[in-house]
């Protein structure tokens, strides 16, 4: 098993380095389990940490019923956020550094206390949250043409690319997360809208899920970490010259440019 | 001559509504070359007939207010129709399914207009200045056409599929909100079916009312003080069935509910 994990970890690392997508792991290895896929992800994260990168948070993916149906799954997935994935609000991303980028608007949680599963509830998440801010996540897939199944995206660090935090830090007690509206703009035009409830009914529920899921690997969510809680609307393909802005009720806005 | 045809079409569509049965679209064989302008003339005949029968106009409603629907229909302008008093269902009330053909529900923000708004050249900001209150609403659309299968001209003639409306009872000042960022969820029996934010309506719900003022100006008409106008759907439409409990929740505006009876 460890051989297989190292093999696919190396292939994904190479795809990221060369920016050439690989065939889905599930097409050559249909029996691969979700657990094995997480070990592939962890293998690459450990390697990057050894090379000096720092884990700054986690991201939750596959949080909408529509996306879960599309992939035939009934739970979200997660990936690791590294210091090298951070883009300043209003900053630039070179499309040459990515394979096939797409953009999503999300709510980011910043924790003030550690959260360790199992048995973490939404109320635990609300109490452990320092503040929330608007975020743009720029996802990318090291699998050719985004032909992903659950195991493919899990192994590929949940298709993480970059992320941008913006707006103003807002206490969670001041807002209704479920009904908080978001509008995503591409070059000034609304491309889609969403509300907090798009992420499993409530973004805080996604964070609770993550804390509990990470307990399987004995990993806590740590104070100060950034948690991207899941997309509030559909992914939009980005191309050079695009500017994306997400505006959130109560939280402000966040934007990024593609070069 | 043409007027006779329009009367026939109006008869055809009113009969479908009254008899609660779906009909073949007008552009199929009845009048394949019906233009959108002519379709509004048919709509006017239907509206006038309802007024003559003693029904009261509550206000216009906007349809096709999202880019997605424009692409789907191949159009670049929204449409409007009229809501009448007999179409209102109380918040928390019951909608008898047998009164309708194949109803769908959408979540919308309604505008209660405080001063006349006369186009052309009206913008969203002017609409907001002349809006007394905003309120949450659930619109029940019920095309009289088979399978909701219609062209732009068909749906305009059919009073923009207008059928029933449930208004929420909480009136709020529009200045309290960024209406484009108000989130809404549409749930059936406790399960969220659709969701969206105000920007889904032409970037801002007030923009849809501005477009209405400018469209009405072409005919020398205006938005009137006291009109309650449905500005367009924040969510996609959801099919209704007997036994459904429908809830629309709007950030800051509250909740609107109804049940679907037999």
Coordinates of N, CA and C in Angstrom, one line a residue, chain A residues 38-174:
Chain A
X38 N -6.3 10.2 1.2 CA -5.9 11.1 2.2 C -4.4 10.9 2.5
X39 N -4.0 9.7 2.5 CA -2.6 9.4 2.8 C -1.7 9.9 1.7
X40 N -2.2 9.9 0.4 CA -1.4 10.5 -0.7 C -1.3 12.0 -0.4
X41 N -2.4 12.6 -0.1 CA -2.4 14.0 0.2 C -1.4 14.4 1.3
X42 N -1.4 13.6 2.4 CA -0.6 13.9 3.5 C 0.9 13.7 3.2
X43 N 1.2 12.7 2.3 CA 2.5 12.4 1.9 C 3.1 13.7 1.2
X44 N 2.3 14.3 0.3 CA 2.9 15.5 -0.3 C 2.9 16.7 0.6
X45 N 2.0 16.8 1.5 CA 2.0 17.9 2.5 C 3.2 17.8 3.4
X46 N 3.5 16.6 3.9 CA 4.7 16.4 4.7 C 6.0 16.7 4.0
X47 N 6.0 16.4 2.7 CA 7.2 16.7 1.9 C 7.4 18.2 1.8
X48 N 6.3 18.9 1.6 CA 6.4 20.3 1.4 C 6.8 21.0 2.8
X49 N 6.2 20.5 3.9 CA 6.6 21.1 5.2 C 8.1 20.8 5.4
X50 N 8.6 19.7 5.0 CA 10.0 19.4 5.2 C 10.8 20.4 4.4
X51 N 10.3 20.8 3.3 CA 11.0 21.7 2.4 C 10.9 23.2 2.9
X52 N 10.1 23.3 4.0 CA 10.1 24.7 4.6 C 8.8 25.4 4.5
X53 N 7.8 24.8 3.9 CA 6.5 25.4 3.8 C 5.8 25.2 5.1
X54 N 4.8 26.1 5.4 CA 4.1 26.1 6.7 C 2.6 25.9 6.4
X55 N 2.0 25.0 7.2 CA 0.6 24.8 7.2 C -0.1 25.9 7.9
X56 N -1.0 26.7 7.2 CA -1.6 27.8 7.8 C -3.1 27.6 8.0
X57 N -3.6 26.5 7.5 CA -5.0 26.2 7.7 C -5.5 25.1 6.9
X58 N -6.8 25.0 6.8 CA -7.5 23.9 6.0 C -8.6 24.4 5.1
X59 N -8.9 23.7 4.1 CA -10.0 24.0 3.3 C -11.0 22.9 3.2
X60 N -12.3 23.2 3.2 CA -13.3 22.1 3.1 C -13.9 22.2 1.7
X61 N -14.0 21.1 1.0 CA -14.6 21.1 -0.4 C -15.8 20.2 -0.4
X62 N -16.4 20.2 -1.6 CA -17.6 19.3 -1.8 C -18.7 19.6 -0.8
X63 N -18.9 20.8 -0.5 CA -19.9 21.1 0.6 C -21.3 21.3 0.1
X64 N -21.5 21.4 -1.2 CA -22.9 21.6 -1.7 C -23.5 20.3 -2.2
X65 N -24.8 20.2 -2.0 CA -25.5 19.0 -2.3 C -25.3 18.7 -3.8
X66 N -25.3 19.8 -4.6 CA -25.2 19.7 -6.1 C -23.8 19.0 -6.5
X67 N -22.8 19.5 -5.8 CA -21.4 19.0 -6.1 C -21.3 17.5 -5.6
X68 N -21.9 17.3 -4.4 CA -21.8 15.9 -3.9 C -22.5 14.9 -4.8
X69 N -23.7 15.4 -5.4 CA -24.4 14.5 -6.3 C -23.6 14.2 -7.5
X70 N -22.9 15.3 -8.0 CA -22.1 15.2 -9.2 C -21.0 14.2 -9.1
X71 N -20.4 14.1 -7.9 CA -19.3 13.2 -7.7 C -19.8 11.9 -7.0
X72 N -21.1 11.8 -6.8 CA -21.7 10.6 -6.2 C -21.2 10.3 -4.7
X73 N -21.0 11.4 -4.0 CA -20.6 11.2 -2.6 C -21.6 11.9 -1.6
X74 N -21.5 11.6 -0.4 CA -22.4 12.2 0.6 C -21.7 12.8 1.8
X75 N -20.4 13.1 1.6 CA -19.7 13.9 2.6 C -18.7 14.8 1.9
X76 N -18.3 15.9 2.6 CA -17.3 16.8 2.0 C -15.9 16.2 2.0
X77 N -14.9 17.0 1.5 CA -13.5 16.6 1.7 C -12.7 17.8 2.2
X78 N -11.5 17.5 2.5 CA -10.7 18.7 2.9 C -9.3 18.6 2.4
X79 N -8.6 19.8 2.4 CA -7.2 19.8 2.0 C -6.5 20.8 3.0
X80 N -5.2 20.8 2.8 CA -4.3 21.7 3.6 C -4.0 23.0 2.9
X81 N -4.0 24.1 3.7 CA -3.6 25.4 3.2 C -2.2 25.7 3.6
X82 N -1.3 26.1 2.7 CA 0.1 26.4 3.0 C 0.3 27.9 2.8
X83 N 1.4 28.3 3.5 CA 1.7 29.8 3.4 C 2.0 30.3 2.0
X84 N 2.4 29.4 1.1 CA 2.7 29.8 -0.3 C 1.4 29.9 -1.1
X85 N 0.2 29.6 -0.5 CA -1.0 29.7 -1.3 C -1.7 31.1 -1.1
X86 N -1.2 31.9 -0.2 CA -1.8 33.1 0.2 C -1.6 34.2 -0.8
X87 N -2.6 34.9 -1.3 CA -2.5 36.0 -2.2 C -3.2 37.2 -1.4
X88 N -2.5 38.4 -1.5 CA -3.1 39.6 -0.9 C -4.4 40.0 -1.5
X89 N -5.3 40.6 -0.7 CA -6.6 41.1 -1.3 C -6.2 42.1 -2.4
X90 N -6.8 41.9 -3.6 CA -6.6 42.8 -4.7 C -5.3 42.4 -5.5
X91 N -4.7 41.3 -5.0 CA -3.4 40.9 -5.7 C -3.5 40.2 -7.0
X92 N -2.4 39.8 -7.5 CA -2.4 39.1 -8.8 C -2.0 37.7 -8.8
X93 N -2.6 36.9 -9.7 CA -2.2 35.5 -9.8 C -1.8 35.3 -11.3
X94 N -0.6 34.8 -11.5 CA -0.2 34.5 -12.9 C -0.8 33.1 -13.3
X95 N -1.6 33.2 -14.4 CA -2.2 31.9 -14.9 C -1.1 30.9 -15.2
X96 N 0.1 31.3 -15.5 CA 1.1 30.4 -15.8 C 1.6 29.5 -14.7
X97 N 1.2 30.0 -13.4 CA 1.5 29.1 -12.3 C 0.4 28.1 -12.0
X98 N -0.6 28.1 -12.8 CA -1.7 27.1 -12.6 C -2.0 26.3 -13.8
X99 N -2.8 25.3 -13.7 CA -3.1 24.4 -14.8 C -4.5 24.8 -15.4
X100 N -5.5 24.8 -14.6 CA -6.9 25.1 -15.0 C -7.7 25.7 -13.9
X101 N -7.3 27.0 -13.5 CA -7.9 27.6 -12.3 C -9.4 28.0 -12.4
X102 N -10.1 27.8 -11.3 CA -11.5 28.2 -11.1 C -11.6 28.9 -9.8
X103 N -12.7 29.8 -9.7 CA -12.8 30.7 -8.6 C -14.1 30.4 -7.9
X104 N -14.1 30.5 -6.5 CA -15.3 30.3 -5.7 C -15.3 31.3 -4.6
X105 N -16.4 31.8 -4.2 CA -16.6 32.7 -3.0 C -16.9 31.9 -1.8
X106 N -16.2 32.2 -0.7 CA -16.4 31.4 0.6 C -16.3 32.3 1.8
X107 N -16.7 31.7 2.9 CA -16.5 32.4 4.2 C -15.3 31.7 4.9
X108 N -14.3 32.5 5.3 CA -13.2 31.9 6.1 C -13.4 32.2 7.6
X109 N -13.1 31.1 8.3 CA -13.2 31.2 9.8 C -11.7 31.3 10.3
X110 N -11.5 32.2 11.2 CA -10.2 32.2 11.9 C -10.5 31.8 13.4
X111 N -9.8 30.8 13.9 CA -10.1 30.3 15.2 C -9.3 31.0 16.3
X112 N -9.9 31.0 17.5 CA -9.2 31.6 18.6 C -8.8 30.4 19.6
X113 N -9.5 29.3 19.5 CA -9.2 28.1 20.3 C -9.0 26.9 19.4
X114 N -8.2 26.0 19.8 CA -8.1 24.7 19.1 C -9.4 24.0 19.1
X115 N -9.6 23.2 18.0 CA -10.8 22.4 18.0 C -10.4 21.0 17.6
X116 N -10.7 20.0 18.5 CA -10.3 18.6 18.2 C -11.4 17.7 18.3
X117 N -11.7 17.0 17.2 CA -12.8 16.0 17.3 C -12.4 14.8 18.0
X118 N -13.2 13.8 18.2 CA -14.6 13.7 17.7 C -15.6 14.5 18.5
X119 N -16.8 14.5 18.1 CA -17.9 15.1 18.9 C -17.9 16.6 18.9
X120 N -17.3 17.3 18.0 CA -17.3 18.7 17.9 C -18.7 19.1 17.3
X121 N -19.4 20.1 17.9 CA -20.7 20.5 17.4 C -20.6 21.9 16.8
X122 N -21.7 22.4 16.2 CA -21.7 23.7 15.6 C -21.5 24.7 16.7
X123 N -22.0 24.5 17.9 CA -21.9 25.5 19.0 C -20.4 25.5 19.4
X124 N -19.7 24.4 19.4 CA -18.3 24.4 19.7 C -17.5 25.3 18.7
X125 N -17.9 25.2 17.4 CA -17.3 26.0 16.4 C -17.5 27.4 16.6
X126 N -18.8 27.8 16.9 CA -19.1 29.2 17.1 C -18.3 29.8 18.2
X127 N -18.1 29.0 19.3 CA -17.4 29.5 20.5 C -15.9 29.6 20.2
X128 N -15.4 28.7 19.3 CA -13.9 28.7 19.1 C -13.5 29.7 18.0
X129 N -14.5 30.3 17.3 CA -14.2 31.2 16.2 C -13.9 32.6 16.7
X130 N -12.8 33.1 16.3 CA -12.4 34.5 16.6 C -13.2 35.4 15.7
X131 N -13.1 35.2 14.4 CA -13.9 36.0 13.5 C -14.0 35.3 12.1
X132 N -14.9 35.9 11.3 CA -15.0 35.4 9.9 C -14.6 36.5 8.9
X133 N -14.1 36.2 7.8 CA -13.8 37.2 6.7 C -14.2 36.6 5.4
X134 N -14.5 37.4 4.4 CA -14.8 36.9 3.0 C -13.5 36.4 2.4
X135 N -13.7 35.4 1.6 CA -12.5 34.7 0.9 C -12.9 34.4 -0.5
X136 N -11.9 34.4 -1.3 CA -11.9 33.8 -2.7 C -11.0 32.6 -2.6
X137 N -11.5 31.5 -3.1 CA -10.6 30.4 -3.2 C -10.4 30.1 -4.7
X138 N -9.1 30.0 -5.1 CA -8.8 29.7 -6.5 C -8.3 28.2 -6.5
X139 N -9.2 27.4 -7.0 CA -8.9 26.0 -7.0 C -8.3 25.6 -8.3
X140 N -7.6 24.5 -8.3 CA -6.9 24.0 -9.5 C -6.8 22.5 -9.4
X141 N -6.8 21.8 -10.5 CA -6.7 20.3 -10.4 C -5.5 19.9 -11.2
X142 N -4.8 19.0 -10.5 CA -3.6 18.4 -11.1 C -4.0 17.1 -11.9
X143 N -5.4 16.9 -12.0 CA -5.9 15.8 -12.8 C -6.4 16.5 -14.1
X144 N -6.1 15.9 -15.2 CA -6.4 16.4 -16.5 C -7.9 16.7 -16.6
X145 N -8.2 17.9 -17.1 CA -9.6 18.4 -17.4 C -10.5 18.2 -16.2
X146 N -10.0 18.3 -15.0 CA -10.9 18.2 -13.9 C -11.7 16.9 -13.9
X147 N -11.2 15.9 -14.5 CA -12.0 14.6 -14.5 C -11.9 13.9 -13.2
X148 N -12.4 14.5 -12.1 CA -12.1 14.0 -10.8 C -13.2 13.1 -10.2
X149 N -12.9 12.1 -9.5 CA -13.8 11.5 -8.6 C -13.3 11.9 -7.2
X150 N -14.0 11.5 -6.1 CA -13.7 11.9 -4.8 C -12.2 11.6 -4.5
X151 N -11.8 10.3 -4.8 CA -10.4 9.9 -4.4 C -9.4 10.8 -5.1
X152 N -9.7 11.2 -6.4 CA -8.7 12.0 -7.1 C -8.5 13.4 -6.5
X153 N -9.6 14.0 -6.1 CA -9.4 15.4 -5.6 C -8.9 15.3 -4.2
X154 N -9.2 14.3 -3.4 CA -8.7 14.1 -2.0 C -7.2 14.0 -2.1
X155 N -6.7 13.1 -3.0 CA -5.3 12.9 -3.2 C -4.6 14.1 -3.6
X156 N -5.3 15.0 -4.4 CA -4.7 16.2 -5.0 C -4.9 17.4 -4.0
X157 N -4.9 17.1 -2.7 CA -5.1 18.2 -1.7 C -6.4 19.0 -1.9
X158 N -7.4 18.2 -2.2 CA -8.7 18.8 -2.4 C -8.7 19.9 -3.5
X159 N -7.9 19.7 -4.5 CA -7.8 20.7 -5.6 C -7.5 22.1 -5.2
X160 N -6.7 22.2 -4.1 CA -6.3 23.5 -3.6 C -5.4 24.2 -4.6
X161 N -5.4 25.6 -4.7 CA -4.5 26.4 -5.5 C -4.0 27.5 -4.6
X162 N -4.8 28.6 -4.7 CA -4.5 29.8 -3.9 C -5.7 30.3 -3.1
X163 N -5.6 31.2 -2.2 CA -6.7 31.8 -1.6 C -6.4 33.2 -1.2
X164 N -7.5 34.0 -1.1 CA -7.4 35.5 -0.8 C -8.4 35.8 0.3
X165 N -7.9 36.4 1.3 CA -8.8 36.9 2.4 C -9.0 38.4 2.2
X166 N -10.2 38.9 2.5 CA -10.5 40.4 2.4 C -11.5 40.8 3.4
X167 N -12.2 41.9 3.1 CA -13.2 42.4 3.9 C -12.8 42.8 5.3
X168 N -13.7 42.8 6.2 CA -13.3 43.1 7.6 C -13.6 42.0 8.5
X169 N -12.7 41.7 9.4 CA -12.9 40.7 10.4 C -14.2 40.9 11.2
X170 N -15.1 40.0 11.2 CA -16.5 40.2 11.8 C -16.8 39.1 12.8
X171 N -17.3 39.5 13.9 CA -17.6 38.5 15.0 C -18.8 37.7 14.5
X172 N -18.8 36.5 14.7 CA -19.9 35.6 14.2 C -21.2 35.8 14.9
X173 N -21.2 36.5 16.1 CA -22.4 36.7 16.8 C -23.2 37.9 16.1
X174 N -22.6 38.6 15.3 CA -23.2 39.8 14.7 C -24.0 39.5 13.4

